[in-house]
XYZ file of N, CA and C in Angstrom:
486
model
N -14.036 -16.570 -26.850
C -14.274 -17.822 -26.705
C -14.032 -17.890 -28.049
N -12.903 -19.433 -28.505
C -13.023 -19.667 -29.901
C -14.037 -20.463 -30.235
N -14.466 -20.841 -31.352
C -15.137 -21.618 -32.120
C -15.091 -23.003 -31.928
N -14.305 -23.548 -31.386
C -14.016 -24.927 -31.165
C -15.860 -25.808 -30.924
N -15.533 -27.130 -31.506
C -16.648 -28.040 -31.204
C -16.795 -28.271 -29.815
N -15.996 -28.232 -28.938
C -16.156 -28.380 -27.512
C -16.793 -27.275 -26.666
N -17.048 -26.083 -27.483
C -17.748 -25.170 -26.391
C -18.843 -24.806 -27.621
N -18.883 -24.935 -29.060
C -20.110 -24.793 -29.440
C -20.796 -25.679 -29.968
N -21.525 -26.382 -28.592
C -22.387 -27.560 -28.959
C -23.252 -27.326 -27.825
N -24.648 -28.150 -28.152
C -25.880 -28.006 -26.939
C -25.448 -28.532 -25.915
N -24.947 -29.266 -25.443
C -24.652 -29.861 -24.178
C -23.702 -28.622 -23.225
N -22.632 -28.028 -23.950
C -22.021 -27.360 -23.476
C -22.676 -25.530 -23.030
N -23.500 -25.776 -24.142
C -24.014 -24.309 -23.734
C -25.257 -24.282 -22.812
N -26.035 -25.533 -22.826
C -26.872 -25.834 -21.725
C -26.216 -25.847 -20.281
N -25.112 -26.576 -20.374
C -24.029 -26.508 -18.855
C -24.064 -24.757 -18.467
N -23.831 -23.801 -19.675
C -23.240 -22.496 -19.482
C -24.388 -21.666 -18.834
N -25.644 -22.304 -19.551
C -26.875 -21.660 -19.087
C -27.279 -21.813 -17.898
N -26.800 -22.801 -17.435
C -27.645 -23.648 -15.891
C -26.942 -22.386 -14.997
N -25.549 -22.146 -15.265
C -24.291 -21.640 -14.713
C -24.749 -20.073 -14.601
N -25.572 -19.379 -15.313
C -26.044 -18.251 -15.850
C -24.498 -17.450 -16.579
N -23.854 -18.839 -17.349
C -22.541 -18.063 -17.913
C -22.949 -17.511 -19.190
N -22.546 -16.493 -19.572
C -23.240 -15.900 -21.118
C -21.877 -15.793 -21.892
N -21.878 -16.723 -22.805
C -20.994 -17.252 -23.852
C -20.924 -16.115 -24.849
N -19.696 -15.629 -25.277
C -19.410 -14.694 -26.173
C -17.990 -15.362 -27.035
N -18.641 -15.665 -28.507
C -17.527 -16.439 -29.187
C -17.062 -15.376 -30.509
N -15.843 -15.493 -30.178
C -15.081 -14.486 -31.103
C -15.100 -15.067 -32.829
N -14.961 -13.964 -33.476
C -14.528 -14.215 -34.961
C -13.513 -15.592 -35.114
N -13.830 -16.306 -35.804
C -12.920 -17.213 -36.011
C -11.263 -16.594 -36.568
N -10.231 -16.852 -36.264
C -9.147 -16.805 -36.368
C -8.864 -15.384 -36.831
N -9.689 -14.391 -35.630
C -9.119 -13.019 -35.511
C -9.987 -12.592 -34.335
N -8.541 -12.784 -33.168
C -9.085 -12.917 -32.187
C -8.985 -11.168 -31.689
N -8.422 -10.152 -32.596
C -8.721 -8.798 -32.660
C -10.049 -8.451 -32.346
N -10.649 -9.023 -32.749
C -12.279 -8.781 -32.802
C -12.804 -8.628 -31.440
N -12.451 -9.484 -30.587
C -12.683 -9.577 -28.968
C -11.648 -8.393 -28.475
N -12.661 -7.316 -28.114
C -12.036 -6.454 -27.092
C -11.109 -6.577 -25.667
N -11.815 -7.596 -25.125
C -10.999 -7.860 -24.014
C -9.834 -8.777 -24.198
N -9.871 -9.121 -25.086
C -8.816 -10.271 -25.852
C -7.576 -9.710 -25.998
N -8.250 -8.372 -26.752
C -7.232 -7.654 -27.457
C -6.281 -6.737 -26.309
N -7.447 -6.367 -25.152
C -6.617 -5.355 -24.219
C -5.824 -6.259 -23.376
N -5.898 -7.638 -22.587
C -4.795 -8.356 -22.200
C -3.586 -8.696 -23.071
N -4.269 -8.882 -24.812
C -2.688 -8.979 -25.075
C -1.879 -7.791 -25.201
N -2.238 -6.722 -25.874
C -1.660 -5.534 -25.367
C -0.854 -5.082 -24.051
N -1.818 -5.815 -23.330
C -0.695 -5.683 -21.747
C 0.419 -6.614 -21.745
N 0.040 -7.612 -22.243
C 1.056 -8.995 -22.387
C 2.322 -8.637 -23.092
N 1.772 -7.743 -24.413
C 2.566 -7.056 -25.266
C 3.952 -6.323 -24.938
N 3.505 -5.230 -24.082
C 4.048 -3.850 -23.444
C 4.752 -4.780 -22.260
N 4.490 -5.736 -21.695
C 5.122 -6.071 -20.369
C 6.420 -6.598 -21.293
N 6.079 -7.834 -21.887
C 7.448 -8.136 -22.737
C 8.370 -7.404 -23.383
N 8.244 -6.446 -24.011
C 8.591 -5.415 -24.212
C 9.610 -4.657 -23.418
N 9.022 -4.341 -22.188
C 9.885 -3.834 -21.284
C 11.154 -4.963 -20.297
N 10.249 -6.229 -20.678
C 11.415 -7.129 -19.828
C 12.857 -7.718 -20.666
N 12.633 -7.465 -22.632
C 13.822 -7.678 -22.896
C 14.481 -6.730 -23.385
N 15.665 -6.437 -23.233
C 16.394 -5.515 -23.810
C 16.776 -5.236 -25.402
N 18.064 -5.929 -25.604
C 18.147 -6.220 -27.106
C 18.016 -7.614 -27.767
N 17.709 -8.722 -27.078
C 17.368 -9.845 -27.818
C 16.008 -10.152 -27.903
N 15.720 -10.313 -28.899
C 13.893 -10.446 -29.039
C 13.550 -11.964 -29.663
N 14.707 -12.721 -28.773
C 14.675 -13.936 -29.519
C 14.238 -14.984 -28.176
N 14.103 -14.375 -26.941
C 13.678 -14.856 -25.488
C 12.299 -14.896 -24.981
N 11.733 -13.792 -25.875
C 10.347 -13.777 -25.211
C 9.304 -14.915 -24.837
N 9.604 -16.158 -25.429
C 8.916 -17.404 -25.293
C 9.377 -17.910 -23.691
N 10.828 -17.574 -23.273
C 11.171 -17.821 -21.953
C 10.567 -17.030 -21.099
N 10.367 -15.777 -21.369
C 9.699 -14.680 -20.482
C 8.367 -14.841 -20.136
N 7.639 -15.568 -21.113
C 6.376 -15.202 -21.461
C 5.565 -15.870 -19.983
N 6.272 -17.010 -19.657
C 5.737 -17.638 -18.269
C 5.603 -16.366 -17.161
N 6.876 -15.951 -17.105
C 6.940 -15.074 -15.806
C 5.922 -13.970 -16.239
N 6.201 -13.077 -17.555
C 5.065 -12.219 -17.663
C 3.672 -12.535 -17.242
N 3.150 -13.869 -17.906
C 1.938 -14.174 -17.396
C 1.616 -14.426 -15.979
N 2.116 -14.938 -15.208
C 2.430 -15.053 -13.554
C 2.175 -13.607 -13.403
N 2.879 -12.806 -13.573
C 2.556 -10.973 -12.950
C 1.576 -10.476 -13.470
N 0.776 -11.042 -14.379
C -0.694 -10.618 -15.085
C -1.370 -11.487 -14.175
N -1.587 -12.689 -14.175
C -2.445 -13.395 -12.995
C -2.716 -12.458 -11.834
N -1.372 -12.745 -10.940
C -1.219 -12.281 -9.926
C -0.759 -10.488 -9.473
N -1.880 -9.740 -10.467
C -1.808 -8.464 -9.980
C -3.130 -8.102 -10.030
N -3.589 -7.508 -8.730
C -4.873 -6.731 -8.434
C -5.134 -5.809 -9.861
N -6.631 -6.432 -10.058
C -7.249 -5.493 -10.855
C -8.720 -4.827 -10.321
N -8.288 -3.678 -10.320
C -9.326 -2.844 -9.708
C -10.770 -2.620 -10.438
N -10.410 -3.174 -11.719
C -12.263 -3.404 -12.123
C -12.739 -4.506 -11.982
N -12.159 -5.557 -11.584
C -13.093 -6.825 -10.938
C -13.066 -7.082 -9.791
N -11.941 -6.153 -9.074
C -11.663 -6.351 -7.666
C -10.986 -7.307 -6.837
N -10.274 -7.983 -7.671
C -9.760 -9.469 -7.418
C -8.217 -9.459 -8.032
N -7.362 -10.294 -8.341
C -6.548 -10.950 -8.856
C -7.063 -12.019 -9.771
N -6.804 -11.854 -11.093
C -7.440 -13.353 -11.812
C -6.936 -14.365 -11.398
N -6.061 -14.788 -11.072
C -5.474 -15.961 -9.741
C -6.551 -16.193 -9.020
N -6.728 -15.263 -8.177
C -7.688 -15.568 -6.964
C -9.205 -15.860 -7.574
N -9.615 -15.253 -8.725
C -11.141 -15.520 -9.307
C -11.254 -16.885 -9.678
N -9.833 -17.306 -10.228
C -9.717 -18.858 -10.880
C -9.496 -20.098 -9.839
N -8.968 -19.799 -8.817
C -8.560 -20.775 -7.951
C -9.455 -20.542 -6.658
N -9.718 -19.195 -6.213
C -10.236 -18.859 -5.080
C -9.483 -18.708 -3.939
N -8.542 -18.561 -4.144
C -7.198 -18.223 -3.081
C -6.011 -17.262 -3.952
N -5.408 -16.425 -2.850
C -4.127 -15.878 -3.490
C -3.249 -16.337 -3.569
N -2.271 -16.459 -4.615
C -1.115 -17.253 -4.978
C -0.270 -16.599 -3.826
N 0.327 -17.383 -2.941
C 1.437 -17.135 -2.380
C 2.855 -18.011 -2.873
N 3.998 -16.933 -3.051
C 5.285 -17.575 -3.405
C 6.004 -17.416 -2.429
N 7.168 -18.765 -2.509
C 8.111 -19.307 -0.976
C 8.214 -18.039 -0.449
N 8.621 -16.608 -1.068
C 9.545 -16.117 -0.381
C 8.276 -15.223 0.775
N 6.879 -15.330 0.582
C 5.857 -14.960 1.256
C 5.120 -16.044 2.291
N 5.686 -17.017 2.324
C 5.497 -18.238 3.262
C 6.275 -17.845 4.767
N 7.576 -17.512 4.742
C 8.323 -16.951 5.698
C 7.958 -15.537 6.176
N 7.580 -14.563 4.966
C 7.489 -13.347 5.406
C 6.104 -12.567 4.906
N 4.833 -12.572 5.123
C 3.862 -12.565 4.767
C 3.778 -11.127 3.685
N 3.390 -11.016 3.007
C 3.166 -9.700 2.472
C 1.887 -9.161 2.548
N 1.390 -7.864 2.565
C 0.069 -6.929 3.073
C -0.527 -7.885 2.403
N -0.509 -8.206 1.300
C -2.285 -9.075 0.660
C -2.209 -10.216 1.423
N -1.086 -10.954 1.753
C -1.226 -12.387 2.538
C -1.855 -12.373 3.834
N -0.975 -11.007 4.361
C -1.510 -10.974 5.786
C -2.847 -10.640 5.764
N -3.331 -10.092 4.542
C -4.750 -9.127 4.822
C -5.500 -10.545 5.362
N -5.605 -11.681 4.031
C -6.408 -12.466 3.904
C -6.170 -13.624 5.354
N -5.118 -13.727 6.083
C -4.909 -14.283 7.163
C -5.893 -13.512 8.182
N -5.916 -12.149 8.332
C -6.538 -11.742 9.788
C -7.800 -11.824 9.340
N -8.479 -11.980 8.217
C -9.678 -11.969 7.780
C -10.240 -13.513 7.842
N -9.470 -14.437 7.839
C -9.790 -15.989 7.833
C -9.591 -16.258 9.658
N -8.749 -15.665 10.111
C -8.199 -15.768 11.298
C -9.261 -15.286 11.939
N -9.875 -14.166 12.031
C -11.045 -13.605 12.955
C -12.332 -14.550 12.815
N -12.525 -15.209 11.400
C -13.831 -15.610 11.257
C -13.617 -17.152 11.690
N -12.827 -17.277 11.809
C -12.493 -18.743 12.804
C -12.475 -19.081 13.826
N -14.029 -18.888 14.784
C -13.487 -18.868 16.094
C -13.734 -19.973 16.702
N -13.867 -21.112 15.991
C -14.227 -22.501 17.012
C -14.775 -22.980 16.003
N -14.527 -24.789 15.630
C -14.986 -25.250 15.208
C -16.754 -25.672 15.071
N -17.088 -25.513 16.235
C -18.668 -25.466 16.121
C -19.052 -24.328 16.204
N -18.640 -22.599 16.022
C -19.172 -21.735 15.945
C -19.897 -21.405 14.410
N -21.007 -20.565 14.275
C -21.179 -20.117 13.092
C -20.403 -19.450 12.245
N -20.398 -19.664 10.834
C -19.165 -19.156 10.214
C -19.625 -18.205 9.607
N -21.134 -17.752 9.700
C -21.579 -16.476 8.785
C -22.394 -15.904 9.874
N -22.659 -14.362 10.222
C -23.473 -13.512 10.865
C -24.688 -13.269 10.050
N -25.781 -12.131 10.806
C -26.668 -11.944 9.863
C -28.192 -12.478 10.317
N -28.754 -12.165 9.229
C -28.918 -11.452 8.020
C -28.655 -9.992 8.044
N -28.345 -9.692 7.290
C -28.076 -7.806 7.055
C -28.920 -7.521 5.854
N -29.231 -6.098 5.886
C -29.925 -5.227 4.344
C -28.932 -4.572 3.995
N -28.806 -4.406 2.480
C -28.301 -3.638 1.937
C -28.923 -2.483 1.984
N -28.618 -1.514 2.355
C -29.147 0.072 2.200
C -28.472 1.033 1.469
N -27.255 0.610 0.903
C -26.793 1.543 0.007
C -25.615 1.114 -0.768
N -25.344 1.242 -2.164
C -24.159 0.730 -2.944
C -22.999 2.211 -2.775
N -21.930 1.835 -2.144
C -20.997 2.963 -2.081
C -20.195 3.084 -3.179
N -19.537 1.991 -3.547
C -18.924 1.647 -5.213
C -19.374 0.702 -5.453
N -18.769 0.234 -6.557
C -19.544 -1.336 -6.789
C -18.595 -1.945 -6.171
N -19.093 -3.206 -6.088
C -18.814 -4.178 -5.302
C -18.956 -3.915 -3.377
N -19.189 -2.950 -3.124
C -18.789 -2.353 -1.283
C -20.299 -1.758 -1.307
N -20.843 -2.013 0.018
C -22.221 -1.777 0.280
C -21.924 -1.664 1.588
N -23.307 -0.652 2.043
C -23.380 -0.247 3.416
C -24.716 -1.184 3.783
N -24.574 -1.750 4.909
C -25.152 -2.432 5.941
C -25.903 -2.031 6.970
N -27.264 -2.825 7.030
C -28.419 -2.380 8.503
C -28.292 -3.907 8.637
N -28.099 -3.633 10.283
C -28.340 -4.772 10.956
C -29.677 -5.244 11.302
N -29.905 -6.021 11.844
C -31.177 -6.876 12.395
C -31.683 -5.570 13.700
N -30.773 -4.874 14.207
C -31.284 -3.848 15.101
C -31.983 -2.401 14.484
N -31.899 -2.610 13.165
C -32.115 -1.565 12.324
C -31.025 -0.620 12.374
N -29.889 -0.950 12.931
C -28.553 -0.200 12.893
C -27.608 0.142 11.507
N -27.203 1.088 11.058
C -26.410 0.489 9.794
C -24.971 0.258 10.531
N -24.074 -0.792 9.552
C -22.948 -1.077 10.506
C -21.921 0.038 10.316
N -21.000 0.297 11.270
C -20.221 1.687 10.766
C -19.466 1.700 9.924
N -18.998 0.628 8.746
C -18.088 0.664 7.910
C -18.827 -0.295 6.682
N -18.412 -0.219 5.225
C -18.925 -0.435 4.041
C -18.285 -1.920 4.013
N -19.010 -2.670 3.563
C -18.467 -4.197 3.444
C -18.095 -4.587 1.457
N -17.180 -5.466 1.568
C -17.167 -5.644 0.104
C -17.747 -7.035 -0.254
N -18.104 -7.147 -1.403
C -18.738 -8.411 -1.931
C -18.119 -9.834 -1.404
N -16.833 -9.836 -0.784
C -16.189 -10.614 -1.212
C -16.185 -11.330 0.499
N -16.955 -10.651 1.290
C -17.253 -10.956 2.515
C -19.011 -11.296 2.741
N -19.525 -11.145 1.634
C -21.279 -11.116 1.803
C -21.659 -12.397 0.770
N -22.476 -12.773 1.423
C -23.138 -14.177 0.800
C -24.756 -13.836 0.784
N -25.506 -14.343 -0.493
C -26.929 -13.862 -0.423
C -27.710 -14.581 0.821
N -28.534 -14.273 1.392
C -29.367 -14.674 2.297
C -30.801 -15.308 1.748
N -31.049 -16.464 1.952
C -31.938 -16.892 1.454
C -33.076 -17.644 2.836
N -34.323 -16.998 2.648
C -35.088 -17.894 3.854
C -36.017 -18.954 3.658
């Protein structure tokens, strides 16, 4: 994050603290010191280089296309696309509306199964986490003390408060 006054003030710091957001400021005018920014910039530069052949003057026109591609590409490290994390829904391009892609079909199936009726409960459980299979994926045990047959991703789980 840059060191602008809109980010580096007591009110904003308190806001972030309340939401358990860890602020991390970059060295002023030297974004290379921020490893995550450097990694993303490297991906964007590499993608831009592959997009244009001989004319290097058109990179600005291609930037929006490259950024869209980056934001809508699934990232295994976070288990989602950056677009989904920011907006809470997957990006759907007009082509996918008439002919759903695998990604949009998967979302539709999950939402279709969970919407049983207007007055039906939207959640099941509670379940107990008995094993972490891989990051963000858990094996659960039901109230009958039997493990569920398949592990569940954190996208489908919510904390249970008594």
